[in-house]
């Protein structure tokens, strides 16, 4: 599946982890799948550069309109979707750019590294997510 996206996934990526529960019950999405609540903002392009180097809360940015193409780029470029937290927040593994290998949360209000500026890599994120220990500390 990695080659179908024309990208080099970080080591210990989603394809290397067994299923951690049903995707429709908060489990890890199969690689290449999207949650039912994923917004239709155009085609996914995980091999293209992820457009951010730091958190961006476009909800608080008065210069941003709902049709801003940068929002679509944040949702569609440079990442694979790991799952959905509450239907509108999506955990994503960055596959390109200077923050490649980090997990970010993207929602309708903005995008932030998980759990903060010192983002977790996939292995740390999945361990904490799966056990529920240390989630968001």
mmCIF file with all atom_site columns, C-alpha atoms in Angstrom:
data_model
loop_
_atom_site.group_PDB
_atom_site.id
_atom_site.type_symbol
_atom_site.label_atom_id
_atom_site.label_alt_id
_atom_site.label_comp_id
_atom_site.label_asym_id
_atom_site.label_entity_id
_atom_site.label_seq_id
_atom_site.pdbx_PDB_ins_code
_atom_site.Cartn_x
_atom_site.Cartn_y
_atom_site.Cartn_z
_atom_site.occupancy
_atom_site.B_iso_or_equiv
_atom_site.pdbx_formal_charge
_atom_site.auth_seq_id
_atom_site.auth_comp_id
_atom_site.auth_asym_id
_atom_site.auth_atom_id
_atom_site.pdbx_PDB_model_num
ATOM 1   C CA . UNK A 1 1   ? 0.000   0.000  0.000  1.00 0.00 ? 1   UNK A CA 1
ATOM 2   C CA . UNK A 1 2   ? 2.870   2.407  0.715  1.00 0.00 ? 2   UNK A CA 1
ATOM 3   C CA . UNK A 1 3   ? 4.046   2.249  -2.877 1.00 0.00 ? 3   UNK A CA 1
ATOM 4   C CA . UNK A 1 4   ? 0.514   2.992  -4.136 1.00 0.00 ? 4   UNK A CA 1
ATOM 5   C CA . UNK A 1 5   ? 0.848   6.455  -2.605 1.00 0.00 ? 5   UNK A CA 1
ATOM 6   C CA . UNK A 1 6   ? 4.348   7.139  -4.006 1.00 0.00 ? 6   UNK A CA 1
ATOM 7   C CA . UNK A 1 7   ? 5.852   7.914  -0.627 1.00 0.00 ? 7   UNK A CA 1
ATOM 8   C CA . UNK A 1 8   ? 8.313   6.461  1.830  1.00 0.00 ? 8   UNK A CA 1
ATOM 9   C CA . UNK A 1 9   ? 6.537   5.881  5.128  1.00 0.00 ? 9   UNK A CA 1
ATOM 10  C CA . UNK A 1 10  ? 8.507   6.556  8.308  1.00 0.00 ? 10  UNK A CA 1
ATOM 11  C CA . UNK A 1 11  ? 9.840   3.456  10.047 1.00 0.00 ? 11  UNK A CA 1
ATOM 12  C CA . UNK A 1 12  ? 7.375   1.813  12.434 1.00 0.00 ? 12  UNK A CA 1
ATOM 13  C CA . UNK A 1 13  ? 4.461   3.170  10.424 1.00 0.00 ? 13  UNK A CA 1
ATOM 14  C CA . UNK A 1 14  ? 0.799   2.107  10.392 1.00 0.00 ? 14  UNK A CA 1
ATOM 15  C CA . UNK A 1 15  ? 1.382   -0.909 8.150  1.00 0.00 ? 15  UNK A CA 1
ATOM 16  C CA . UNK A 1 16  ? 3.680   -2.345 10.842 1.00 0.00 ? 16  UNK A CA 1
ATOM 17  C CA . UNK A 1 17  ? 1.051   -2.347 13.608 1.00 0.00 ? 17  UNK A CA 1
ATOM 18  C CA . UNK A 1 18  ? -1.637  -4.996 14.023 1.00 0.00 ? 18  UNK A CA 1
ATOM 19  C CA . UNK A 1 19  ? -5.257  -3.887 14.152 1.00 0.00 ? 19  UNK A CA 1
ATOM 20  C CA . UNK A 1 20  ? -6.016  -2.160 17.445 1.00 0.00 ? 20  UNK A CA 1
ATOM 21  C CA . UNK A 1 21  ? -9.773  -2.327 17.258 1.00 0.00 ? 21  UNK A CA 1
ATOM 22  C CA . UNK A 1 22  ? -12.556 -1.781 14.763 1.00 0.00 ? 22  UNK A CA 1
ATOM 23  C CA . UNK A 1 23  ? -12.187 1.466  12.823 1.00 0.00 ? 23  UNK A CA 1
ATOM 24  C CA . UNK A 1 24  ? -15.859 2.319  13.341 1.00 0.00 ? 24  UNK A CA 1
ATOM 25  C CA . UNK A 1 25  ? -15.302 2.144  17.127 1.00 0.00 ? 25  UNK A CA 1
ATOM 26  C CA . UNK A 1 26  ? -12.305 4.466  17.430 1.00 0.00 ? 26  UNK A CA 1
ATOM 27  C CA . UNK A 1 27  ? -9.782  1.886  16.241 1.00 0.00 ? 27  UNK A CA 1
ATOM 28  C CA . UNK A 1 28  ? -6.828  2.519  13.984 1.00 0.00 ? 28  UNK A CA 1
ATOM 29  C CA . UNK A 1 29  ? -7.942  3.055  10.372 1.00 0.00 ? 29  UNK A CA 1
ATOM 30  C CA . UNK A 1 30  ? -6.522  0.574  7.856  1.00 0.00 ? 30  UNK A CA 1
ATOM 31  C CA . UNK A 1 31  ? -3.819  2.260  5.780  1.00 0.00 ? 31  UNK A CA 1
ATOM 32  C CA . UNK A 1 32  ? -5.414  4.222  2.955  1.00 0.00 ? 32  UNK A CA 1
ATOM 33  C CA . UNK A 1 33  ? -8.919  4.236  4.430  1.00 0.00 ? 33  UNK A CA 1
ATOM 34  C CA . UNK A 1 34  ? -10.744 7.349  5.619  1.00 0.00 ? 34  UNK A CA 1
ATOM 35  C CA . UNK A 1 35  ? -13.213 7.704  8.504  1.00 0.00 ? 35  UNK A CA 1
ATOM 36  C CA . UNK A 1 36  ? -16.849 8.134  7.482  1.00 0.00 ? 36  UNK A CA 1
ATOM 37  C CA . UNK A 1 37  ? -16.749 11.703 8.821  1.00 0.00 ? 37  UNK A CA 1
ATOM 38  C CA . UNK A 1 38  ? -13.725 12.744 6.698  1.00 0.00 ? 38  UNK A CA 1
ATOM 39  C CA . UNK A 1 39  ? -14.538 16.035 4.903  1.00 0.00 ? 39  UNK A CA 1
ATOM 40  C CA . UNK A 1 40  ? -14.659 15.906 1.114  1.00 0.00 ? 40  UNK A CA 1
ATOM 41  C CA . UNK A 1 41  ? -11.973 18.482 0.327  1.00 0.00 ? 41  UNK A CA 1
ATOM 42  C CA . UNK A 1 42  ? -10.497 16.892 -2.769 1.00 0.00 ? 42  UNK A CA 1
ATOM 43  C CA . UNK A 1 43  ? -8.110  14.028 -3.477 1.00 0.00 ? 43  UNK A CA 1
ATOM 44  C CA . UNK A 1 44  ? -5.632  12.798 -0.849 1.00 0.00 ? 44  UNK A CA 1
ATOM 45  C CA . UNK A 1 45  ? -1.991  13.436 -1.754 1.00 0.00 ? 45  UNK A CA 1
ATOM 46  C CA . UNK A 1 46  ? 0.167   11.865 0.989  1.00 0.00 ? 46  UNK A CA 1
ATOM 47  C CA . UNK A 1 47  ? 3.348   12.127 -1.104 1.00 0.00 ? 47  UNK A CA 1
ATOM 48  C CA . UNK A 1 48  ? 3.032   15.899 -1.547 1.00 0.00 ? 48  UNK A CA 1
ATOM 49  C CA . UNK A 1 49  ? 4.635   18.279 0.968  1.00 0.00 ? 49  UNK A CA 1
ATOM 50  C CA . UNK A 1 50  ? 2.732   18.821 4.215  1.00 0.00 ? 50  UNK A CA 1
ATOM 51  C CA . UNK A 1 51  ? 2.116   22.599 4.215  1.00 0.00 ? 51  UNK A CA 1
ATOM 52  C CA . UNK A 1 52  ? 2.768   23.430 7.895  1.00 0.00 ? 52  UNK A CA 1
ATOM 53  C CA . UNK A 1 53  ? 5.834   23.634 10.118 1.00 0.00 ? 53  UNK A CA 1
ATOM 54  C CA . UNK A 1 54  ? 3.881   24.570 13.237 1.00 0.00 ? 54  UNK A CA 1
ATOM 55  C CA . UNK A 1 55  ? 0.374   24.620 14.653 1.00 0.00 ? 55  UNK A CA 1
ATOM 56  C CA . UNK A 1 56  ? -2.238  26.702 12.834 1.00 0.00 ? 56  UNK A CA 1
ATOM 57  C CA . UNK A 1 57  ? -5.646  27.464 14.312 1.00 0.00 ? 57  UNK A CA 1
ATOM 58  C CA . UNK A 1 58  ? -7.421  28.939 11.300 1.00 0.00 ? 58  UNK A CA 1
ATOM 59  C CA . UNK A 1 59  ? -10.558 29.437 13.391 1.00 0.00 ? 59  UNK A CA 1
ATOM 60  C CA . UNK A 1 60  ? -8.711  32.301 15.148 1.00 0.00 ? 60  UNK A CA 1
ATOM 61  C CA . UNK A 1 61  ? -7.117  33.685 11.962 1.00 0.00 ? 61  UNK A CA 1
ATOM 62  C CA . UNK A 1 62  ? -9.277  36.554 10.674 1.00 0.00 ? 62  UNK A CA 1
ATOM 63  C CA . UNK A 1 63  ? -7.552  36.474 7.275  1.00 0.00 ? 63  UNK A CA 1
ATOM 64  C CA . UNK A 1 64  ? -8.899  32.974 6.538  1.00 0.00 ? 64  UNK A CA 1
ATOM 65  C CA . UNK A 1 65  ? -12.159 32.230 4.752  1.00 0.00 ? 65  UNK A CA 1
ATOM 66  C CA . UNK A 1 66  ? -13.837 28.789 4.839  1.00 0.00 ? 66  UNK A CA 1
ATOM 67  C CA . UNK A 1 67  ? -12.790 28.312 1.192  1.00 0.00 ? 67  UNK A CA 1
ATOM 68  C CA . UNK A 1 68  ? -9.091  29.010 1.877  1.00 0.00 ? 68  UNK A CA 1
ATOM 69  C CA . UNK A 1 69  ? -7.083  26.473 -0.205 1.00 0.00 ? 69  UNK A CA 1
ATOM 70  C CA . UNK A 1 70  ? -4.514  26.183 2.606  1.00 0.00 ? 70  UNK A CA 1
ATOM 71  C CA . UNK A 1 71  ? -7.119  24.383 4.729  1.00 0.00 ? 71  UNK A CA 1
ATOM 72  C CA . UNK A 1 72  ? -7.685  21.801 1.983  1.00 0.00 ? 72  UNK A CA 1
ATOM 73  C CA . UNK A 1 73  ? -3.901  21.340 1.716  1.00 0.00 ? 73  UNK A CA 1
ATOM 74  C CA . UNK A 1 74  ? -3.604  20.673 5.467  1.00 0.00 ? 74  UNK A CA 1
ATOM 75  C CA . UNK A 1 75  ? -6.279  17.971 5.225  1.00 0.00 ? 75  UNK A CA 1
ATOM 76  C CA . UNK A 1 76  ? -5.040  16.360 2.008  1.00 0.00 ? 76  UNK A CA 1
ATOM 77  C CA . UNK A 1 77  ? -1.281  16.713 1.580  1.00 0.00 ? 77  UNK A CA 1
ATOM 78  C CA . UNK A 1 78  ? 1.663   15.019 3.235  1.00 0.00 ? 78  UNK A CA 1
ATOM 79  C CA . UNK A 1 79  ? -0.012  12.588 5.630  1.00 0.00 ? 79  UNK A CA 1
ATOM 80  C CA . UNK A 1 80  ? -1.961  9.396  6.135  1.00 0.00 ? 80  UNK A CA 1
ATOM 81  C CA . UNK A 1 81  ? -5.073  9.302  8.314  1.00 0.00 ? 81  UNK A CA 1
ATOM 82  C CA . UNK A 1 82  ? -4.745  7.155  11.434 1.00 0.00 ? 82  UNK A CA 1
ATOM 83  C CA . UNK A 1 83  ? -8.257  7.576  12.798 1.00 0.00 ? 83  UNK A CA 1
ATOM 84  C CA . UNK A 1 84  ? -10.926 9.886  14.134 1.00 0.00 ? 84  UNK A CA 1
ATOM 85  C CA . UNK A 1 85  ? -11.124 11.042 17.731 1.00 0.00 ? 85  UNK A CA 1
ATOM 86  C CA . UNK A 1 86  ? -14.658 12.462 17.922 1.00 0.00 ? 86  UNK A CA 1
ATOM 87  C CA . UNK A 1 87  ? -15.910 12.452 14.365 1.00 0.00 ? 87  UNK A CA 1
ATOM 88  C CA . UNK A 1 88  ? -14.404 15.858 13.539 1.00 0.00 ? 88  UNK A CA 1
ATOM 89  C CA . UNK A 1 89  ? -10.816 15.505 14.817 1.00 0.00 ? 89  UNK A CA 1
ATOM 90  C CA . UNK A 1 90  ? -8.438  13.315 12.853 1.00 0.00 ? 90  UNK A CA 1
ATOM 91  C CA . UNK A 1 91  ? -5.087  11.872 13.910 1.00 0.00 ? 91  UNK A CA 1
ATOM 92  C CA . UNK A 1 92  ? -2.627  11.942 11.036 1.00 0.00 ? 92  UNK A CA 1
ATOM 93  C CA . UNK A 1 93  ? 0.897   10.668 10.502 1.00 0.00 ? 93  UNK A CA 1
ATOM 94  C CA . UNK A 1 94  ? 2.953   13.190 8.524  1.00 0.00 ? 94  UNK A CA 1
ATOM 95  C CA . UNK A 1 95  ? 4.732   11.552 5.615  1.00 0.00 ? 95  UNK A CA 1
ATOM 96  C CA . UNK A 1 96  ? 6.631   14.516 4.140  1.00 0.00 ? 96  UNK A CA 1
ATOM 97  C CA . UNK A 1 97  ? 8.320   17.737 5.152  1.00 0.00 ? 97  UNK A CA 1
ATOM 98  C CA . UNK A 1 98  ? 10.469  18.734 8.111  1.00 0.00 ? 98  UNK A CA 1
ATOM 99  C CA . UNK A 1 99  ? 7.977   17.247 10.612 1.00 0.00 ? 99  UNK A CA 1
ATOM 100 C CA . UNK A 1 100 ? 7.772   13.890 8.816  1.00 0.00 ? 100 UNK A CA 1
ATOM 101 C CA . UNK A 1 101 ? 7.103   11.000 11.194 1.00 0.00 ? 101 UNK A CA 1
ATOM 102 C CA . UNK A 1 102 ? 5.100   13.096 13.667 1.00 0.00 ? 102 UNK A CA 1
ATOM 103 C CA . UNK A 1 103 ? 1.433   12.635 14.554 1.00 0.00 ? 103 UNK A CA 1
ATOM 104 C CA . UNK A 1 104 ? -0.813  15.689 14.252 1.00 0.00 ? 104 UNK A CA 1
ATOM 105 C CA . UNK A 1 105 ? -4.471  16.303 15.086 1.00 0.00 ? 105 UNK A CA 1
ATOM 106 C CA . UNK A 1 106 ? -6.435  18.092 12.355 1.00 0.00 ? 106 UNK A CA 1
ATOM 107 C CA . UNK A 1 107 ? -9.986  19.332 12.864 1.00 0.00 ? 107 UNK A CA 1
ATOM 108 C CA . UNK A 1 108 ? -12.400 21.839 11.381 1.00 0.00 ? 108 UNK A CA 1
ATOM 109 C CA . UNK A 1 109 ? -10.775 24.594 13.492 1.00 0.00 ? 109 UNK A CA 1
ATOM 110 C CA . UNK A 1 110 ? -7.068  23.967 12.887 1.00 0.00 ? 110 UNK A CA 1
ATOM 111 C CA . UNK A 1 111 ? -4.084  21.626 12.953 1.00 0.00 ? 111 UNK A CA 1
ATOM 112 C CA . UNK A 1 112 ? -1.694  20.944 15.845 1.00 0.00 ? 112 UNK A CA 1
ATOM 113 C CA . UNK A 1 113 ? 1.104   18.499 16.650 1.00 0.00 ? 113 UNK A CA 1
ATOM 114 C CA . UNK A 1 114 ? 0.022   15.754 19.072 1.00 0.00 ? 114 UNK A CA 1
ATOM 115 C CA . UNK A 1 115 ? 0.086   16.345 22.017 1.00 0.00 ? 115 UNK A CA 1
ATOM 116 C CA . UNK A 1 116 ? 1.853   19.717 21.627 1.00 0.00 ? 116 UNK A CA 1
ATOM 117 C CA . UNK A 1 117 ? 4.790   21.348 19.878 1.00 0.00 ? 117 UNK A CA 1
ATOM 118 C CA . UNK A 1 118 ? 7.033   18.381 20.769 1.00 0.00 ? 118 UNK A CA 1
ATOM 119 C CA . UNK A 1 119 ? 4.919   15.947 18.765 1.00 0.00 ? 119 UNK A CA 1
ATOM 120 C CA . UNK A 1 120 ? 5.020   12.221 19.281 1.00 0.00 ? 120 UNK A CA 1
ATOM 121 C CA . UNK A 1 121 ? 6.271   9.900  16.573 1.00 0.00 ? 121 UNK A CA 1
ATOM 122 C CA . UNK A 1 122 ? 3.951   7.148  15.401 1.00 0.00 ? 122 UNK A CA 1
ATOM 123 C CA . UNK A 1 123 ? 5.305   4.491  17.742 1.00 0.00 ? 123 UNK A CA 1
ATOM 124 C CA . UNK A 1 124 ? 4.867   6.670  20.866 1.00 0.00 ? 124 UNK A CA 1
ATOM 125 C CA . UNK A 1 125 ? 1.446   7.879  19.726 1.00 0.00 ? 125 UNK A CA 1
ATOM 126 C CA . UNK A 1 126 ? 0.067   4.400  19.042 1.00 0.00 ? 126 UNK A CA 1
ATOM 127 C CA . UNK A 1 127 ? 1.421   3.043  22.340 1.00 0.00 ? 127 UNK A CA 1
ATOM 128 C CA . UNK A 1 128 ? -0.260  5.814  24.370 1.00 0.00 ? 128 UNK A CA 1
ATOM 129 C CA . UNK A 1 129 ? -3.428  5.758  22.269 1.00 0.00 ? 129 UNK A CA 1
ATOM 130 C CA . UNK A 1 130 ? -3.800  2.001  22.588 1.00 0.00 ? 130 UNK A CA 1
ATOM 131 C CA . UNK A 1 131 ? -3.243  1.853  26.350 1.00 0.00 ? 131 UNK A CA 1
ATOM 132 C CA . UNK A 1 132 ? -4.881  5.165  27.222 1.00 0.00 ? 132 UNK A CA 1
ATOM 133 C CA . UNK A 1 133 ? -1.903  5.896  29.494 1.00 0.00 ? 133 UNK A CA 1
ATOM 134 C CA . UNK A 1 134 ? -0.397  9.355  29.239 1.00 0.00 ? 134 UNK A CA 1
ATOM 135 C CA . UNK A 1 135 ? -2.862  10.438 26.587 1.00 0.00 ? 135 UNK A CA 1
ATOM 136 C CA . UNK A 1 136 ? -2.505  14.198 26.059 1.00 0.00 ? 136 UNK A CA 1
ATOM 137 C CA . UNK A 1 137 ? -0.047  14.847 28.910 1.00 0.00 ? 137 UNK A CA 1
#
